[in-house]
Short mmCIF file of C-alpha atoms in Angstrom, two decimals:
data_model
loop_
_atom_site.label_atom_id
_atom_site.label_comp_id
_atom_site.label_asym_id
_atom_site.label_seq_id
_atom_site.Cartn_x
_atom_site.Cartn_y
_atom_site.Cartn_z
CA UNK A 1451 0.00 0.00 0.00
CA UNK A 1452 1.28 3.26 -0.68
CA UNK A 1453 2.06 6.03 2.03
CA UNK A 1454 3.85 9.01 3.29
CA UNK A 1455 5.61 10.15 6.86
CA UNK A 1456 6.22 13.59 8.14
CA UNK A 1457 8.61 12.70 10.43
CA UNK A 1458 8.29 15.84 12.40
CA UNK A 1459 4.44 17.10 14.01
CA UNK A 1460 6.31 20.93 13.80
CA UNK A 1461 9.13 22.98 12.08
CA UNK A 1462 10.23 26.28 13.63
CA UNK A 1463 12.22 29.00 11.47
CA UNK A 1464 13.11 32.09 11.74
CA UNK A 1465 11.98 34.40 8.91
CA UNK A 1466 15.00 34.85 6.75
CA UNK A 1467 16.43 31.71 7.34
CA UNK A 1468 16.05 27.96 5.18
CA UNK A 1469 12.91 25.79 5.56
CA UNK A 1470 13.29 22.00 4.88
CA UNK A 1471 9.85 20.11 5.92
CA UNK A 1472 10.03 16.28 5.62
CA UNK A 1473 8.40 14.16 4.05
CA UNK A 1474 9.56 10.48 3.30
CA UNK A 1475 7.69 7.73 0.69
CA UNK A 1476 6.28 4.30 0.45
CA UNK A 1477 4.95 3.40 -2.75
CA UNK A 1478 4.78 0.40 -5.61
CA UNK A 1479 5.86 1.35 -8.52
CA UNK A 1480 5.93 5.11 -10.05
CA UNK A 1481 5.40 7.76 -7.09
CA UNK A 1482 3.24 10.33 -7.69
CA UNK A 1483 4.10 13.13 -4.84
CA UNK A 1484 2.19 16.54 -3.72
CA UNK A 1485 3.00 18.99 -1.40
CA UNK A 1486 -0.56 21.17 0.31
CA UNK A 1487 -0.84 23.24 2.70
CA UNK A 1488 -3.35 24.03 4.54
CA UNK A 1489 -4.03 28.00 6.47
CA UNK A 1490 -6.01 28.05 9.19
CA UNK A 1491 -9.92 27.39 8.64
CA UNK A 1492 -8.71 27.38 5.02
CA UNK A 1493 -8.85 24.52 2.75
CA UNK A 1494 -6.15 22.70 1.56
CA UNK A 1495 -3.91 24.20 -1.56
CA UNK A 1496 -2.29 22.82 -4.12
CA UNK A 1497 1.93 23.70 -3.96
CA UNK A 1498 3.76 21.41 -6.11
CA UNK A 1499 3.89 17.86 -7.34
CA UNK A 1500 6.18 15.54 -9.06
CA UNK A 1501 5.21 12.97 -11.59
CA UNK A 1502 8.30 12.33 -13.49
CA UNK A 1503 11.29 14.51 -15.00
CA UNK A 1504 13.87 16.65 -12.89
CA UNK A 1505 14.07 15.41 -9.82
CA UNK A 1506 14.04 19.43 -8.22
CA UNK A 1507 10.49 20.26 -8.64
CA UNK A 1508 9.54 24.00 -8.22
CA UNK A 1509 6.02 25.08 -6.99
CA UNK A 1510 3.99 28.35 -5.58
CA UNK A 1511 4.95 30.95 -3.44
CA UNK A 1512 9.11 30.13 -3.99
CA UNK A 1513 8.81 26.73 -2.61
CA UNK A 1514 10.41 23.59 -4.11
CA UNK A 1515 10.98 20.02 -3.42
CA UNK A 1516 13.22 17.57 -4.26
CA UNK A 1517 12.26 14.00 -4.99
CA UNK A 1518 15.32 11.52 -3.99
CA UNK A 1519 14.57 7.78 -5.19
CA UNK A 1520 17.57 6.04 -3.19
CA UNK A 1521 16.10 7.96 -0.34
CA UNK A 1522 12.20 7.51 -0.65
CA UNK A 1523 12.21 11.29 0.18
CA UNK A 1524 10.24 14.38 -1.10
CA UNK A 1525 11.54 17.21 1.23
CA UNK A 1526 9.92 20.99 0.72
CA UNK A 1527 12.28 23.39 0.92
CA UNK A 1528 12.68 27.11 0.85
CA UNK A 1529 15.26 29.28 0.75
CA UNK A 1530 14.34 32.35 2.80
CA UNK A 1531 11.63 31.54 4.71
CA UNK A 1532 8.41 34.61 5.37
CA UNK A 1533 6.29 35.04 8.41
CA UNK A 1534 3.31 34.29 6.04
CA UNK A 1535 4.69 30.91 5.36
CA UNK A 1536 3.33 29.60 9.07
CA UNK A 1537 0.78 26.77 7.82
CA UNK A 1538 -0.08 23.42 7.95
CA UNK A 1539 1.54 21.33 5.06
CA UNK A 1540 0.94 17.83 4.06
CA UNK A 1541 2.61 15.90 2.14
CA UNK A 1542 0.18 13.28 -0.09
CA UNK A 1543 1.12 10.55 -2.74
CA UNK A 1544 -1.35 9.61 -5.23
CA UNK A 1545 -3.14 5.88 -5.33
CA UNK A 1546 -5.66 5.15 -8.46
CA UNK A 1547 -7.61 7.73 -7.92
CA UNK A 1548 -7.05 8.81 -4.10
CA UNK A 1549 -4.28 10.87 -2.61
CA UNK A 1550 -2.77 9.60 0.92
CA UNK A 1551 -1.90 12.24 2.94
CA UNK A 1552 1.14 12.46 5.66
CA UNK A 1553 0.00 13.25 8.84
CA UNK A 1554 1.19 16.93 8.39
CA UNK A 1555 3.78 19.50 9.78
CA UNK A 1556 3.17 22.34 11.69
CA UNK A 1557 5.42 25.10 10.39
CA UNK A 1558 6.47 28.26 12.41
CA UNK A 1559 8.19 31.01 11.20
CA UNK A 1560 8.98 33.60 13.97
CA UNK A 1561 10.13 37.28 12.64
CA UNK B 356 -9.13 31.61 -11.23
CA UNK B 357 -11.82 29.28 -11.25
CA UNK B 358 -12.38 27.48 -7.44
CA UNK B 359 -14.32 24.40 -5.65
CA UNK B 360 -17.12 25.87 -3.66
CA UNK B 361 -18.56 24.24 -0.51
CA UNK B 362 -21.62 25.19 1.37
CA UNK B 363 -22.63 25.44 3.86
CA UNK B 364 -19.12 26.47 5.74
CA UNK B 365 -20.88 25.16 8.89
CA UNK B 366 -23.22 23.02 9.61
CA UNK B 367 -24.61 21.66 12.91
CA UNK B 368 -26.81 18.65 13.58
CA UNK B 369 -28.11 16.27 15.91
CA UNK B 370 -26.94 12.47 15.95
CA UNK B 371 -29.06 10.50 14.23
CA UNK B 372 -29.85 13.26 11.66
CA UNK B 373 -29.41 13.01 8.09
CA UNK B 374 -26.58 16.23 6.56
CA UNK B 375 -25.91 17.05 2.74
CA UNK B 376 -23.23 18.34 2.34
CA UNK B 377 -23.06 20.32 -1.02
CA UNK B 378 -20.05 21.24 -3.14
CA UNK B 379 -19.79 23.09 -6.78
CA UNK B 380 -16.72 21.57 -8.58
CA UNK B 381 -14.72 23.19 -11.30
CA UNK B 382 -16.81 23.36 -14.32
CA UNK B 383 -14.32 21.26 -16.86
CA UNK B 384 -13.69 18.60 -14.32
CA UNK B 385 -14.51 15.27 -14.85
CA UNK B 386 -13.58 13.85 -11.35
CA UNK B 387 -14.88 14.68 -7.68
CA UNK B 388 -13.78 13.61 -4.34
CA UNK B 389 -14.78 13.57 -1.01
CA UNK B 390 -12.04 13.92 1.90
CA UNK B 391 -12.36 14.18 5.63
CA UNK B 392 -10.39 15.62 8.29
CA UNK B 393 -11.32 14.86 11.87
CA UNK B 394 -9.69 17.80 14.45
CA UNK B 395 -6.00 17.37 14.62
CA UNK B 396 -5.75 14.44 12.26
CA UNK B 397 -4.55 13.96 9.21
CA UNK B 398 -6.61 14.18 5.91
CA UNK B 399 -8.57 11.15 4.89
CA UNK B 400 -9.98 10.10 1.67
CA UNK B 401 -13.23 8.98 1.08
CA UNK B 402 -14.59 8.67 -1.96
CA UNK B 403 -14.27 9.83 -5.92
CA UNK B 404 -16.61 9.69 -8.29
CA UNK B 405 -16.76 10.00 -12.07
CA UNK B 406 -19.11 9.61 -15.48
CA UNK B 407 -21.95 9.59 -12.45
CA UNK B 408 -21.00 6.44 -10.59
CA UNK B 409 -18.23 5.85 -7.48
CA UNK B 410 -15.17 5.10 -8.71
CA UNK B 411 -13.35 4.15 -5.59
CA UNK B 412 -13.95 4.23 -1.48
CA UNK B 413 -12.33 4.04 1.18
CA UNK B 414 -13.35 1.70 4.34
CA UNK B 415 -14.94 4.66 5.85
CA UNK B 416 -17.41 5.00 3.29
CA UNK B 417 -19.91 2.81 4.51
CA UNK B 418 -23.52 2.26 4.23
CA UNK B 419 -24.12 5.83 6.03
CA UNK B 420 -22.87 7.83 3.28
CA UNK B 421 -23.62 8.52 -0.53
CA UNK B 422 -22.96 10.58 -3.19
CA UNK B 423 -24.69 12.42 -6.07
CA UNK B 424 -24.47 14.63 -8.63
CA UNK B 425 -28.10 15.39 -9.17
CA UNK B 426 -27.73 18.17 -11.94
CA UNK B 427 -24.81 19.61 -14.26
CA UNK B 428 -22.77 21.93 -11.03
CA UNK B 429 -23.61 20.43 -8.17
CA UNK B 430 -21.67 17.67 -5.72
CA UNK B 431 -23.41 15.93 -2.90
CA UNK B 432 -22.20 13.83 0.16
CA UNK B 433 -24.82 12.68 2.06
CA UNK B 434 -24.87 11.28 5.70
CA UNK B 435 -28.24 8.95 6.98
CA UNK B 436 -27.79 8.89 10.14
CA UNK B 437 -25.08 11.05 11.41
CA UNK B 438 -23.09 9.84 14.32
CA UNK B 439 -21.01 11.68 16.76
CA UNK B 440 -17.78 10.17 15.11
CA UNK B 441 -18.69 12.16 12.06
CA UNK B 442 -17.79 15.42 13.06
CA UNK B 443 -15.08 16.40 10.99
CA UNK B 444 -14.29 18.74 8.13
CA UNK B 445 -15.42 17.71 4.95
CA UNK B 446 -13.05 18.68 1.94
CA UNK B 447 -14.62 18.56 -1.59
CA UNK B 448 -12.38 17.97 -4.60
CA UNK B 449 -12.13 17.64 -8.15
CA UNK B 450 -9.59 16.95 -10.77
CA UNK B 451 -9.91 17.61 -14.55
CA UNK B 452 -8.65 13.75 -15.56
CA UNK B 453 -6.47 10.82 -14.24
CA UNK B 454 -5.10 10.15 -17.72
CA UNK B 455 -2.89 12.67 -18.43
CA UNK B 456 0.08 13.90 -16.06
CA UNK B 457 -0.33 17.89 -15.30
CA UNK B 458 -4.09 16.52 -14.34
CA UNK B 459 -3.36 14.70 -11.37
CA UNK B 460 -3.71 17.51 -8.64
CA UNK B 461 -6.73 17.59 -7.33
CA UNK B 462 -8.31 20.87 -6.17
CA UNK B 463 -10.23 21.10 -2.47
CA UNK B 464 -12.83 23.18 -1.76
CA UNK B 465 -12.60 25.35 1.61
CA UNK B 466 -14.22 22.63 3.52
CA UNK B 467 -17.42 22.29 5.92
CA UNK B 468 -17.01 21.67 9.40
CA UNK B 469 -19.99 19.05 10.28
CA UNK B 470 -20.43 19.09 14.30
CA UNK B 471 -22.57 16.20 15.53
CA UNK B 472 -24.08 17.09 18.98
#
């Protein structure tokens, strides 16, 4: 069965600084990986995938992620991290028609 | 930029009461999904449905709960009986295709927050 971990319930940053949030794999065959987040009492919104090609994947708002096969990983990543950036992101990897979210990461960015 | 719609954002109910929940998908999309999120867990799926008939469902989905798309815009997820376990937020989705790569993100709604009391 395919899944996802977010090894880590929260990230905390300071604004300026890099952001890595964590996200590791377990699939059969061909992943097919996504990156939401979520704002508060907000839905959830779409901020990058992979399907195939590069293995650096660049989404909205400056993030990116990069997909790592030896490593079952999918990290996000950001270079200068912005207050606004405090959110709820997920991590999901796609099954038929389903997508099976990680548990989620709490991530904090302090001024 | 078109967007999924939900309504209502809120809705309250007693156990044992049947809820529809109602969402408005993107208009060129061919597939909608049902998610849930009970407080402080993670997202769960629960159902997708396409050319008017479920395509997949999750254990969750049980006898309690169907879907419908009973005109041209419209999404439904309905509850029977509603139990206390079912207070969650409900996240609609849709997705233009599975076939083709740049179609496979699926686009959620802003959610209703069911309470069962």
């Amino acid at each position: 069965a395919q899944s996802v971990a977010q090894p880590e319930d929260q990230v905390n940053v300071a604004e300026g600084n890099p952001l890595t949030v964590k996200c590791t794999y377990s699939v059969s065959g061909n992943p097919y990986l996504f990156w939401y987040v979520q704002y508060p009492n907000r839905g959830l919104q779409f901020l990058l995938k992979y399907i195939t090609g590069d293995n650096l994947v660049k989404g909205s708002y400056g993030f990116e992620a990069e997909f790592n096969k030896s490593q079952t990983s999918f990290h996000l990543k950001k270079p200068s991290a912005l207050v606004s950036d405090s959110a709820l992101y997920f991590c999901a990897v796609r099954d038929i028609a389903e997508l099976i979210f990680g548990q989620g990461t709490e991530l904090s960015v302090k001024p | 930029e078109p967007e999924v719609t939900q309504t209502p954002s809120h809705q309250v109910t007693q156990m044992g009461q049947e809820v529809i929940l109602r969402c408005v998908p993107i208009s060129n999309h061919l597939y909608f999904y049902w998610y849930r999120q009970i407080l402080g867990q993670k997202v769960e799926f629960l159902v997708s449905f396409y050319n008017n008939e479920i395509s997949e469902k999750s254990e969750i989905f049980d006898d309690q709960f169907s879907v419908e798309r009973p005109d041209g815009s419209n999404f439904t997820l309905k509850i029977r009986s509603t139990k206390l376990e079912d207070s969650a937020m409900y996240f609609c989705a849709s997705s233009p295709s599975r076939g083709l790569a740049d179609s496979y993100e699926q686009y959620f709604g802003p959610g209703t927050r069911l309470t069962v009391t």
